[in-house]
């Protein structure tokens, strides 16, 4: 069995005291690949250092997170662009719109998102999308851009069935994380209706720890809890969940086939 954590901020300073032990626990739990979303210029160095320390295990993305979009976002975007020209990344992310924390910079968030989607098409990379309280907004922005090579993940998907179907229709996958294990999230009823071929697993560590670790620091070893819950919801084996979701991730990030 092997699991793929498609979204984990393992370079976060929250892991500074035990990063290697945390990774060892995840690998012992069956997680064999970790995809690291970038946030902004300050996370690039620790992210690339972690990737360099674990080649073929940790994979870096490049992008500007919507919560880091502010008055200086054009300078941030210029740095993203320089990195995209300098080396290959597995994806552009995480990018998107966040209407939960701060609505001050919505127009700039939208501009930064669209620019980075344009670069994803130029560099033929998937996009990893942060859609907090903005799923319909983002679906509306992406619909006119729909084409064969536009692909990616709606990370930490928590929407309803209609939104799930629209994401799939657009050619994207749904990133399923710890929220699936929360009581009354409703995400179990939605994922039950969606084919496994459209789902990937993620932790979003150090955030969004699954039950029974809810509210505490999340880590990639807990991906197993999400996988077990998904197997229960879908009425399939843990092996089936791990195999299909890892294949989906591998195909999206260009690691196989
Ligand atoms: Ni994230």
PDB file of C-alpha atoms and ligand atoms in Angstrom:
ATOM      1  CA  UNK A   1       0.000   0.000   0.000  1.00  0.00           C
ATOM      2  CA  UNK A   2       1.207   3.475  -0.671  1.00  0.00           C
ATOM      3  CA  UNK A   3      -0.412   6.816  -0.068  1.00  0.00           C
ATOM      4  CA  UNK A   4       0.320  10.185  -1.630  1.00  0.00           C
ATOM      5  CA  UNK A   5       0.000  13.417   0.318  1.00  0.00           C
ATOM      6  CA  UNK A   6      -0.819  15.853  -2.477  1.00  0.00           C
ATOM      7  CA  UNK A   7      -0.758  18.944  -0.255  1.00  0.00           C
ATOM      8  CA  UNK A   8       1.487  19.373   2.779  1.00  0.00           C
ATOM      9  CA  UNK A   9       3.402  22.397   4.049  1.00  0.00           C
ATOM     10  CA  UNK A  10       6.083  20.202   5.622  1.00  0.00           C
ATOM     11  CA  UNK A  11       8.684  22.983   5.419  1.00  0.00           C
ATOM     12  CA  UNK A  12       6.599  24.963   7.946  1.00  0.00           C
ATOM     13  CA  UNK A  13       8.466  26.109  11.041  1.00  0.00           C
ATOM     14  CA  UNK A  14       5.913  24.087  13.017  1.00  0.00           C
ATOM     15  CA  UNK A  15       8.023  21.054  12.038  1.00  0.00           C
ATOM     16  CA  UNK A  16      11.423  22.589  12.788  1.00  0.00           C
ATOM     17  CA  UNK A  17      11.890  20.501  15.940  1.00  0.00           C
ATOM     18  CA  UNK A  18      10.983  17.085  14.518  1.00  0.00           C
ATOM     19  CA  UNK A  19      10.765  17.259  10.719  1.00  0.00           C
ATOM     20  CA  UNK A  20      12.751  14.105  10.001  1.00  0.00           C
ATOM     21  CA  UNK A  21      10.893  12.096  12.667  1.00  0.00           C
ATOM     22  CA  UNK A  22       7.587  13.390  11.315  1.00  0.00           C
ATOM     23  CA  UNK A  23       8.551  12.275   7.792  1.00  0.00           C
ATOM     24  CA  UNK A  24       9.657   8.883   9.117  1.00  0.00           C
ATOM     25  CA  UNK A  25       6.276   8.454  10.858  1.00  0.00           C
ATOM     26  CA  UNK A  26       4.485   9.304   7.602  1.00  0.00           C
ATOM     27  CA  UNK A  27       6.579   6.851   5.602  1.00  0.00           C
ATOM     28  CA  UNK A  28       5.919   4.183   8.251  1.00  0.00           C
ATOM     29  CA  UNK A  29       2.181   4.914   7.828  1.00  0.00           C
ATOM     30  CA  UNK A  30       2.490   4.211   4.091  1.00  0.00           C
ATOM     31  CA  UNK A  31       2.902   7.723   2.690  1.00  0.00           C
ATOM     32  CA  UNK A  32       5.562   7.625  -0.011  1.00  0.00           C
ATOM     33  CA  UNK A  33       5.238  10.950  -1.816  1.00  0.00           C
ATOM     34  CA  UNK A  34       4.712  14.467  -0.514  1.00  0.00           C
ATOM     35  CA  UNK A  35       3.763  17.470  -2.638  1.00  0.00           C
ATOM     36  CA  UNK A  36       4.759  20.814  -1.168  1.00  0.00           C
ATOM     37  CA  UNK A  37       2.671  23.881  -2.094  1.00  0.00           C
ATOM     38  CA  UNK A  38       4.489  27.181  -1.974  1.00  0.00           C
ATOM     39  CA  UNK A  39       3.000  30.184  -0.130  1.00  0.00           C
ATOM     40  CA  UNK A  40       5.165  33.217  -0.959  1.00  0.00           C
ATOM     41  CA  UNK A  41       8.796  34.360  -1.309  1.00  0.00           C
ATOM     42  CA  UNK A  42       9.569  33.486   2.321  1.00  0.00           C
ATOM     43  CA  UNK A  43       8.653  29.801   1.979  1.00  0.00           C
ATOM     44  CA  UNK A  44      10.669  29.108  -1.172  1.00  0.00           C
ATOM     45  CA  UNK A  45      14.012  28.527   0.519  1.00  0.00           C
ATOM     46  CA  UNK A  46      12.812  26.090   3.243  1.00  0.00           C
ATOM     47  CA  UNK A  47      10.603  24.292   0.704  1.00  0.00           C
ATOM     48  CA  UNK A  48      13.453  23.785  -1.779  1.00  0.00           C
ATOM     49  CA  UNK A  49      15.786  22.675   1.021  1.00  0.00           C
ATOM     50  CA  UNK A  50      13.308  20.004   2.093  1.00  0.00           C
ATOM     51  CA  UNK A  51      12.887  18.819  -1.488  1.00  0.00           C
ATOM     52  CA  UNK A  52      16.671  18.657  -1.964  1.00  0.00           C
ATOM     53  CA  UNK A  53      17.023  16.604   1.237  1.00  0.00           C
ATOM     54  CA  UNK A  54      14.394  14.084   0.016  1.00  0.00           C
ATOM     55  CA  UNK A  55      14.654  13.773  -3.768  1.00  0.00           C
ATOM     56  CA  UNK A  56      11.978  11.579  -5.330  1.00  0.00           C
ATOM     57  CA  UNK A  57       9.961  11.797  -2.110  1.00  0.00           C
ATOM     58  CA  UNK A  58       9.227  15.518  -1.664  1.00  0.00           C
ATOM     59  CA  UNK A  59       8.198  17.583  -4.686  1.00  0.00           C
ATOM     60  CA  UNK A  60       8.060  21.380  -4.728  1.00  0.00           C
ATOM     61  CA  UNK A  61       5.428  23.529  -6.383  1.00  0.00           C
ATOM     62  CA  UNK A  62       5.787  27.193  -7.248  1.00  0.00           C
ATOM     63  CA  UNK A  63       3.126  29.863  -6.818  1.00  0.00           C
ATOM     64  CA  UNK A  64       1.729  32.710  -4.744  1.00  0.00           C
ATOM     65  CA  UNK A  65      -0.943  31.884  -2.144  1.00  0.00           C
ATOM     66  CA  UNK A  66      -4.016  34.164  -2.175  1.00  0.00           C
ATOM     67  CA  UNK A  67      -3.531  35.030   1.522  1.00  0.00           C
ATOM     68  CA  UNK A  68      -0.104  36.458   0.616  1.00  0.00           C
ATOM     69  CA  UNK A  69      -1.546  38.709  -2.086  1.00  0.00           C
ATOM     70  CA  UNK A  70      -1.312  42.331  -0.958  1.00  0.00           C
ATOM     71  CA  UNK A  71       0.084  45.660  -2.208  1.00  0.00           C
ATOM     72  CA  UNK A  72       3.357  43.978  -3.211  1.00  0.00           C
ATOM     73  CA  UNK A  73       1.867  41.093  -5.167  1.00  0.00           C
ATOM     74  CA  UNK A  74       3.415  42.122  -8.469  1.00  0.00           C
ATOM     75  CA  UNK A  75       6.889  41.771  -6.934  1.00  0.00           C
ATOM     76  CA  UNK A  76       5.883  38.394  -5.512  1.00  0.00           C
ATOM     77  CA  UNK A  77       4.618  37.289  -8.923  1.00  0.00           C
ATOM     78  CA  UNK A  78       7.880  38.364 -10.545  1.00  0.00           C
ATOM     79  CA  UNK A  79       9.737  36.023  -8.168  1.00  0.00           C
ATOM     80  CA  UNK A  80       7.382  33.153  -9.026  1.00  0.00           C
ATOM     81  CA  UNK A  81       7.989  33.798 -12.704  1.00  0.00           C
ATOM     82  CA  UNK A  82      11.774  33.826 -12.271  1.00  0.00           C
ATOM     83  CA  UNK A  83      11.647  30.448 -10.535  1.00  0.00           C
ATOM     84  CA  UNK A  84       9.393  28.960 -13.206  1.00  0.00           C
ATOM     85  CA  UNK A  85      11.967  29.939 -15.814  1.00  0.00           C
ATOM     86  CA  UNK A  86      14.881  28.663 -13.745  1.00  0.00           C
ATOM     87  CA  UNK A  87      13.828  25.050 -13.060  1.00  0.00           C
ATOM     88  CA  UNK A  88      10.968  22.566 -13.374  1.00  0.00           C
ATOM     89  CA  UNK A  89       8.268  22.319 -10.700  1.00  0.00           C
ATOM     90  CA  UNK A  90       5.586  19.650 -10.331  1.00  0.00           C
ATOM     91  CA  UNK A  91       2.762  22.212 -10.297  1.00  0.00           C
ATOM     92  CA  UNK A  92       1.805  25.849  -9.874  1.00  0.00           C
ATOM     93  CA  UNK A  93       0.406  26.287  -6.372  1.00  0.00           C
ATOM     94  CA  UNK A  94      -1.018  27.056  -4.246  1.00  0.00           C
ATOM     95  CA  UNK A  95      -3.037  29.728  -5.965  1.00  0.00           C
ATOM     96  CA  UNK A  96      -6.644  30.846  -5.741  1.00  0.00           C
ATOM     97  CA  UNK A  97      -8.978  33.152  -3.896  1.00  0.00           C
ATOM     98  CA  UNK A  98      -9.652  33.319  -0.154  1.00  0.00           C
ATOM     99  CA  UNK A  99     -12.772  35.193   0.894  1.00  0.00           C
ATOM    100  CA  UNK A 100     -12.645  33.928   4.480  1.00  0.00           C
ATOM    101  CA  UNK A 101      -9.687  35.744   5.988  1.00  0.00           C
ATOM    102  CA  UNK A 102      -9.588  39.089   4.269  1.00  0.00           C
ATOM    103  CA  UNK A 103     -11.595  40.539   1.414  1.00  0.00           C
ATOM    104  CA  UNK A 104      -9.456  43.686   1.016  1.00  0.00           C
ATOM    105  CA  UNK A 105      -7.452  42.402  -1.926  1.00  0.00           C
ATOM    106  CA  UNK A 106     -10.024  40.387  -3.866  1.00  0.00           C
ATOM    107  CA  UNK A 107      -9.317  42.148  -7.158  1.00  0.00           C
ATOM    108  CA  UNK A 108      -5.569  41.568  -6.724  1.00  0.00           C
ATOM    109  CA  UNK A 109      -6.182  37.940  -5.706  1.00  0.00           C
ATOM    110  CA  UNK A 110      -8.176  37.481  -8.892  1.00  0.00           C
ATOM    111  CA  UNK A 111      -5.480  39.083 -11.049  1.00  0.00           C
ATOM    112  CA  UNK A 112      -2.713  37.014  -9.405  1.00  0.00           C
ATOM    113  CA  UNK A 113      -4.740  33.839  -9.850  1.00  0.00           C
ATOM    114  CA  UNK A 114      -5.462  34.432 -13.535  1.00  0.00           C
ATOM    115  CA  UNK A 115      -1.837  35.337 -14.274  1.00  0.00           C
ATOM    116  CA  UNK A 116      -0.616  32.130 -12.650  1.00  0.00           C
ATOM    117  CA  UNK A 117      -3.199  30.007 -14.492  1.00  0.00           C
ATOM    118  CA  UNK A 118      -1.891  31.575 -17.707  1.00  0.00           C
ATOM    119  CA  UNK A 119       1.650  30.508 -16.710  1.00  0.00           C
ATOM    120  CA  UNK A 120       0.415  27.000 -15.902  1.00  0.00           C
ATOM    121  CA  UNK A 121      -0.865  26.681 -19.460  1.00  0.00           C
ATOM    122  CA  UNK A 122       2.371  28.157 -20.836  1.00  0.00           C
ATOM    123  CA  UNK A 123       4.562  25.752 -18.816  1.00  0.00           C
ATOM    124  CA  UNK A 124       2.055  22.877 -19.155  1.00  0.00           C
ATOM    125  CA  UNK A 125       1.736  22.379 -15.393  1.00  0.00           C
ATOM    126  CA  UNK A 126      -1.243  21.505 -13.184  1.00  0.00           C
ATOM    127  CA  UNK A 127      -2.590  24.172 -10.817  1.00  0.00           C
ATOM    128  CA  UNK A 128      -3.319  23.554  -7.150  1.00  0.00           C
ATOM    129  CA  UNK A 129      -6.251  25.703  -6.126  1.00  0.00           C
ATOM    130  CA  UNK A 130      -7.103  27.213  -2.744  1.00  0.00           C
ATOM    131  CA  UNK A 131     -10.823  27.991  -2.821  1.00  0.00           C
ATOM    132  CA  UNK A 132     -11.879  29.059   0.648  1.00  0.00           C
ATOM    133  CA  UNK A 133     -15.435  30.407   0.318  1.00  0.00           C
ATOM    134  CA  UNK A 134     -14.702  31.045  -3.344  1.00  0.00           C
ATOM    135  CA  UNK A 135     -15.411  27.795  -5.199  1.00  0.00           C
ATOM    136  CA  UNK A 136     -18.171  29.230  -7.396  1.00  0.00           C
ATOM    137  CA  UNK A 137     -16.142  32.389  -7.993  1.00  0.00           C
ATOM    138  CA  UNK A 138     -13.148  30.310  -9.167  1.00  0.00           C
ATOM    139  CA  UNK A 139     -15.284  27.963 -11.274  1.00  0.00           C
ATOM    140  CA  UNK A 140     -16.644  31.074 -12.991  1.00  0.00           C
ATOM    141  CA  UNK A 141     -13.130  32.397 -13.686  1.00  0.00           C
ATOM    142  CA  UNK A 142     -11.879  29.050 -14.991  1.00  0.00           C
ATOM    143  CA  UNK A 143     -14.827  28.088 -17.203  1.00  0.00           C
ATOM    144  CA  UNK A 144     -13.837  30.334 -20.146  1.00  0.00           C
ATOM    145  CA  UNK A 145     -10.224  29.056 -19.890  1.00  0.00           C
ATOM    146  CA  UNK A 146     -11.252  25.437 -20.159  1.00  0.00           C
ATOM    147  CA  UNK A 147      -9.076  23.410 -22.514  1.00  0.00           C
ATOM    148  CA  UNK A 148      -7.435  20.032 -22.635  1.00  0.00           C
ATOM    149  CA  UNK A 149      -4.222  20.922 -20.799  1.00  0.00           C
ATOM    150  CA  UNK A 150      -5.904  22.940 -18.044  1.00  0.00           C
ATOM    151  CA  UNK A 151      -5.833  20.594 -15.068  1.00  0.00           C
ATOM    152  CA  UNK A 152      -5.209  20.469 -11.350  1.00  0.00           C
ATOM    153  CA  UNK A 153      -6.710  19.985  -7.918  1.00  0.00           C
ATOM    154  CA  UNK A 154      -9.321  21.911  -5.962  1.00  0.00           C
ATOM    155  CA  UNK A 155      -7.393  21.447  -2.744  1.00  0.00           C
ATOM    156  CA  UNK A 156      -9.265  20.870   0.534  1.00  0.00           C
ATOM    157  CA  UNK A 157     -12.517  20.506  -1.340  1.00  0.00           C
ATOM    158  CA  UNK A 158     -15.511  20.991   0.981  1.00  0.00           C
ATOM    159  CA  UNK A 159     -18.215  21.937  -1.500  1.00  0.00           C
ATOM    160  CA  UNK A 160     -21.487  20.286  -2.395  1.00  0.00           C
ATOM    161  CA  UNK A 161     -22.275  17.749  -5.088  1.00  0.00           C
ATOM    162  CA  UNK A 162     -23.079  20.345  -7.745  1.00  0.00           C
ATOM    163  CA  UNK A 163     -19.718  22.038  -7.171  1.00  0.00           C
ATOM    164  CA  UNK A 164     -17.929  18.689  -7.189  1.00  0.00           C
ATOM    165  CA  UNK A 165     -19.474  17.866 -10.547  1.00  0.00           C
ATOM    166  CA  UNK A 166     -18.490  21.256 -11.950  1.00  0.00           C
ATOM    167  CA  UNK A 167     -14.897  20.765 -10.791  1.00  0.00           C
ATOM    168  CA  UNK A 168     -14.785  17.377 -12.528  1.00  0.00           C
ATOM    169  CA  UNK A 169     -16.462  18.776 -15.628  1.00  0.00           C
ATOM    170  CA  UNK A 170     -13.653  21.343 -15.790  1.00  0.00           C
ATOM    171  CA  UNK A 171     -11.113  18.502 -15.826  1.00  0.00           C
ATOM    172  CA  UNK A 172      -9.928  18.910 -12.228  1.00  0.00           C
ATOM    173  CA  UNK A 173      -9.549  16.545  -9.280  1.00  0.00           C
ATOM    174  CA  UNK A 174     -10.915  17.008  -5.756  1.00  0.00           C
ATOM    175  CA  UNK A 175      -8.383  17.100  -2.906  1.00  0.00           C
ATOM    176  CA  UNK A 176      -9.869  15.308   0.102  1.00  0.00           C
ATOM    177  CA  UNK A 177      -8.385  15.938   3.543  1.00  0.00           C
ATOM    178  CA  UNK A 178      -9.115  15.849   7.260  1.00  0.00           C
ATOM    179  CA  UNK A 179     -12.491  17.584   6.895  1.00  0.00           C
ATOM    180  CA  UNK A 180     -13.829  14.232   5.633  1.00  0.00           C
ATOM    181  CA  UNK A 181     -13.417  12.853   9.167  1.00  0.00           C
ATOM    182  CA  UNK A 182     -15.208  15.775  10.871  1.00  0.00           C
ATOM    183  CA  UNK A 183     -18.689  15.059  12.197  1.00  0.00           C
ATOM    184  CA  UNK A 184     -21.405  16.784  10.166  1.00  0.00           C
ATOM    185  CA  UNK A 185     -19.023  18.095   7.482  1.00  0.00           C
ATOM    186  CA  UNK A 186     -21.341  16.562   4.876  1.00  0.00           C
ATOM    187  CA  UNK A 187     -18.279  15.760   2.790  1.00  0.00           C
ATOM    188  CA  UNK A 188     -18.846  12.012   3.270  1.00  0.00           C
ATOM    189  CA  UNK A 189     -22.215  12.212   1.495  1.00  0.00           C
ATOM    190  CA  UNK A 190     -20.610  14.151  -1.390  1.00  0.00           C
ATOM    191  CA  UNK A 191     -17.571  11.890  -1.836  1.00  0.00           C
ATOM    192  CA  UNK A 192     -19.829   8.835  -1.731  1.00  0.00           C
ATOM    193  CA  UNK A 193     -21.355  10.049  -5.009  1.00  0.00           C
ATOM    194  CA  UNK A 194     -18.024  10.817  -6.731  1.00  0.00           C
ATOM    195  CA  UNK A 195     -15.870   8.241  -8.505  1.00  0.00           C
ATOM    196  CA  UNK A 196     -12.498   7.486  -6.887  1.00  0.00           C
ATOM    197  CA  UNK A 197     -10.832   8.350 -10.184  1.00  0.00           C
ATOM    198  CA  UNK A 198     -11.556  12.023  -9.438  1.00  0.00           C
ATOM    199  CA  UNK A 199     -10.161  12.082  -5.913  1.00  0.00           C
ATOM    200  CA  UNK A 200      -6.723  12.612  -4.388  1.00  0.00           C
ATOM    201  CA  UNK A 201      -5.736  12.630  -0.715  1.00  0.00           C
ATOM    202  CA  UNK A 202      -4.061  15.454   1.176  1.00  0.00           C
ATOM    203  CA  UNK A 203      -3.367  16.608   4.720  1.00  0.00           C
ATOM    204  CA  UNK A 204      -2.686  20.356   4.303  1.00  0.00           C
ATOM    205  CA  UNK A 205      -0.323  19.769   7.250  1.00  0.00           C
ATOM    206  CA  UNK A 206       0.225  21.485   9.643  1.00  0.00           C
ATOM    207  CA  UNK A 207      -3.437  22.574   9.286  1.00  0.00           C
ATOM    208  CA  UNK A 208      -6.761  20.709   9.375  1.00  0.00           C
ATOM    209  CA  UNK A 209      -5.817  17.603  11.357  1.00  0.00           C
ATOM    210  CA  UNK A 210      -8.340  14.783  11.037  1.00  0.00           C
ATOM    211  CA  UNK A 211     -10.316  13.348  13.939  1.00  0.00           C
ATOM    212  CA  UNK A 212      -9.108  12.406  16.614  1.00  0.00           C
ATOM    213  CA  UNK A 213      -6.307  14.988  16.249  1.00  0.00           C
ATOM    214  CA  UNK A 214      -8.663  17.798  15.255  1.00  0.00           C
ATOM    215  CA  UNK A 215      -7.402  21.209  16.385  1.00  0.00           C
ATOM    216  CA  UNK A 216      -3.846  19.984  16.912  1.00  0.00           C
ATOM    217  CA  UNK A 217      -0.875  20.139  14.547  1.00  0.00           C
ATOM    218  CA  UNK A 218      -1.510  17.992  11.501  1.00  0.00           C
ATOM    219  CA  UNK A 219       1.205  15.805   9.974  1.00  0.00           C
ATOM    220  CA  UNK A 220       1.413  13.549   6.950  1.00  0.00           C
ATOM    221  CA  UNK A 221       1.166  10.304   8.959  1.00  0.00           C
ATOM    222  CA  UNK A 222      -2.458  11.249   9.631  1.00  0.00           C
ATOM    223  CA  UNK A 223      -3.195  10.863   5.926  1.00  0.00           C
ATOM    224  CA  UNK A 224      -3.924   7.243   6.793  1.00  0.00           C
ATOM    225  CA  UNK A 225      -6.959   8.391   8.833  1.00  0.00           C
ATOM    226  CA  UNK A 226      -8.339  10.211   5.795  1.00  0.00           C
ATOM    227  CA  UNK A 227      -7.707   7.188   3.563  1.00  0.00           C
ATOM    228  CA  UNK A 228      -9.430   4.864   6.039  1.00  0.00           C
ATOM    229  CA  UNK A 229     -12.430   7.160   6.255  1.00  0.00           C
ATOM    230  CA  UNK A 230     -12.670   7.387   2.470  1.00  0.00           C
ATOM    231  CA  UNK A 231     -12.509   3.586   2.194  1.00  0.00           C
ATOM    232  CA  UNK A 232     -15.349   3.358   4.716  1.00  0.00           C
ATOM    233  CA  UNK A 233     -17.453   5.977   2.901  1.00  0.00           C
ATOM    234  CA  UNK A 234     -16.910   4.348  -0.499  1.00  0.00           C
ATOM    235  CA  UNK A 235     -17.295   0.785   0.791  1.00  0.00           C
ATOM    236  CA  UNK A 236     -13.973  -0.294  -0.755  1.00  0.00           C
ATOM    237  CA  UNK A 237     -10.689  -1.543   0.684  1.00  0.00           C
ATOM    238  CA  UNK A 238      -7.949   0.730   1.963  1.00  0.00           C
ATOM    239  CA  UNK A 239      -5.717  -0.777  -0.729  1.00  0.00           C
ATOM    240  CA  UNK A 240      -8.122   0.305  -3.449  1.00  0.00           C
ATOM    241  CA  UNK A 241      -8.284   3.848  -2.075  1.00  0.00           C
ATOM    242  CA  UNK A 242      -4.514   4.169  -1.776  1.00  0.00           C
ATOM    243  CA  UNK A 243      -3.816   2.666  -5.179  1.00  0.00           C
ATOM    244  CA  UNK A 244      -6.335   4.706  -7.158  1.00  0.00           C
ATOM    245  CA  UNK A 245      -5.743   8.044  -5.404  1.00  0.00           C
ATOM    246  CA  UNK A 246      -1.965   7.630  -5.722  1.00  0.00           C
ATOM    247  CA  UNK A 247      -2.320   6.791  -9.424  1.00  0.00           C
ATOM    248  CA  UNK A 248      -4.465   9.896  -9.904  1.00  0.00           C
ATOM    249  CA  UNK A 249      -1.831  12.028  -8.200  1.00  0.00           C
ATOM    250  CA  UNK A 250       1.040  10.452 -10.110  1.00  0.00           C
ATOM    251  CA  UNK A 251      -0.688  11.032 -13.430  1.00  0.00           C
ATOM    252  CA  UNK A 252      -1.537  14.649 -12.604  1.00  0.00           C
ATOM    253  CA  UNK A 253       1.964  15.530 -11.429  1.00  0.00           C
ATOM    254  CA  UNK A 254       3.593  13.666 -14.312  1.00  0.00           C
ATOM    255  CA  UNK A 255       5.386  11.054 -12.206  1.00  0.00           C
ATOM    256  CA  UNK A 256       4.268   8.084 -14.294  1.00  0.00           C
ATOM    257  CA  UNK A 257       2.885   7.021 -17.671  1.00  0.00           C
TER     258      UNK A 257
HETATM  259 NI1  LIG B   1      -2.162  24.774   1.705  1.00  0.00          NI
END
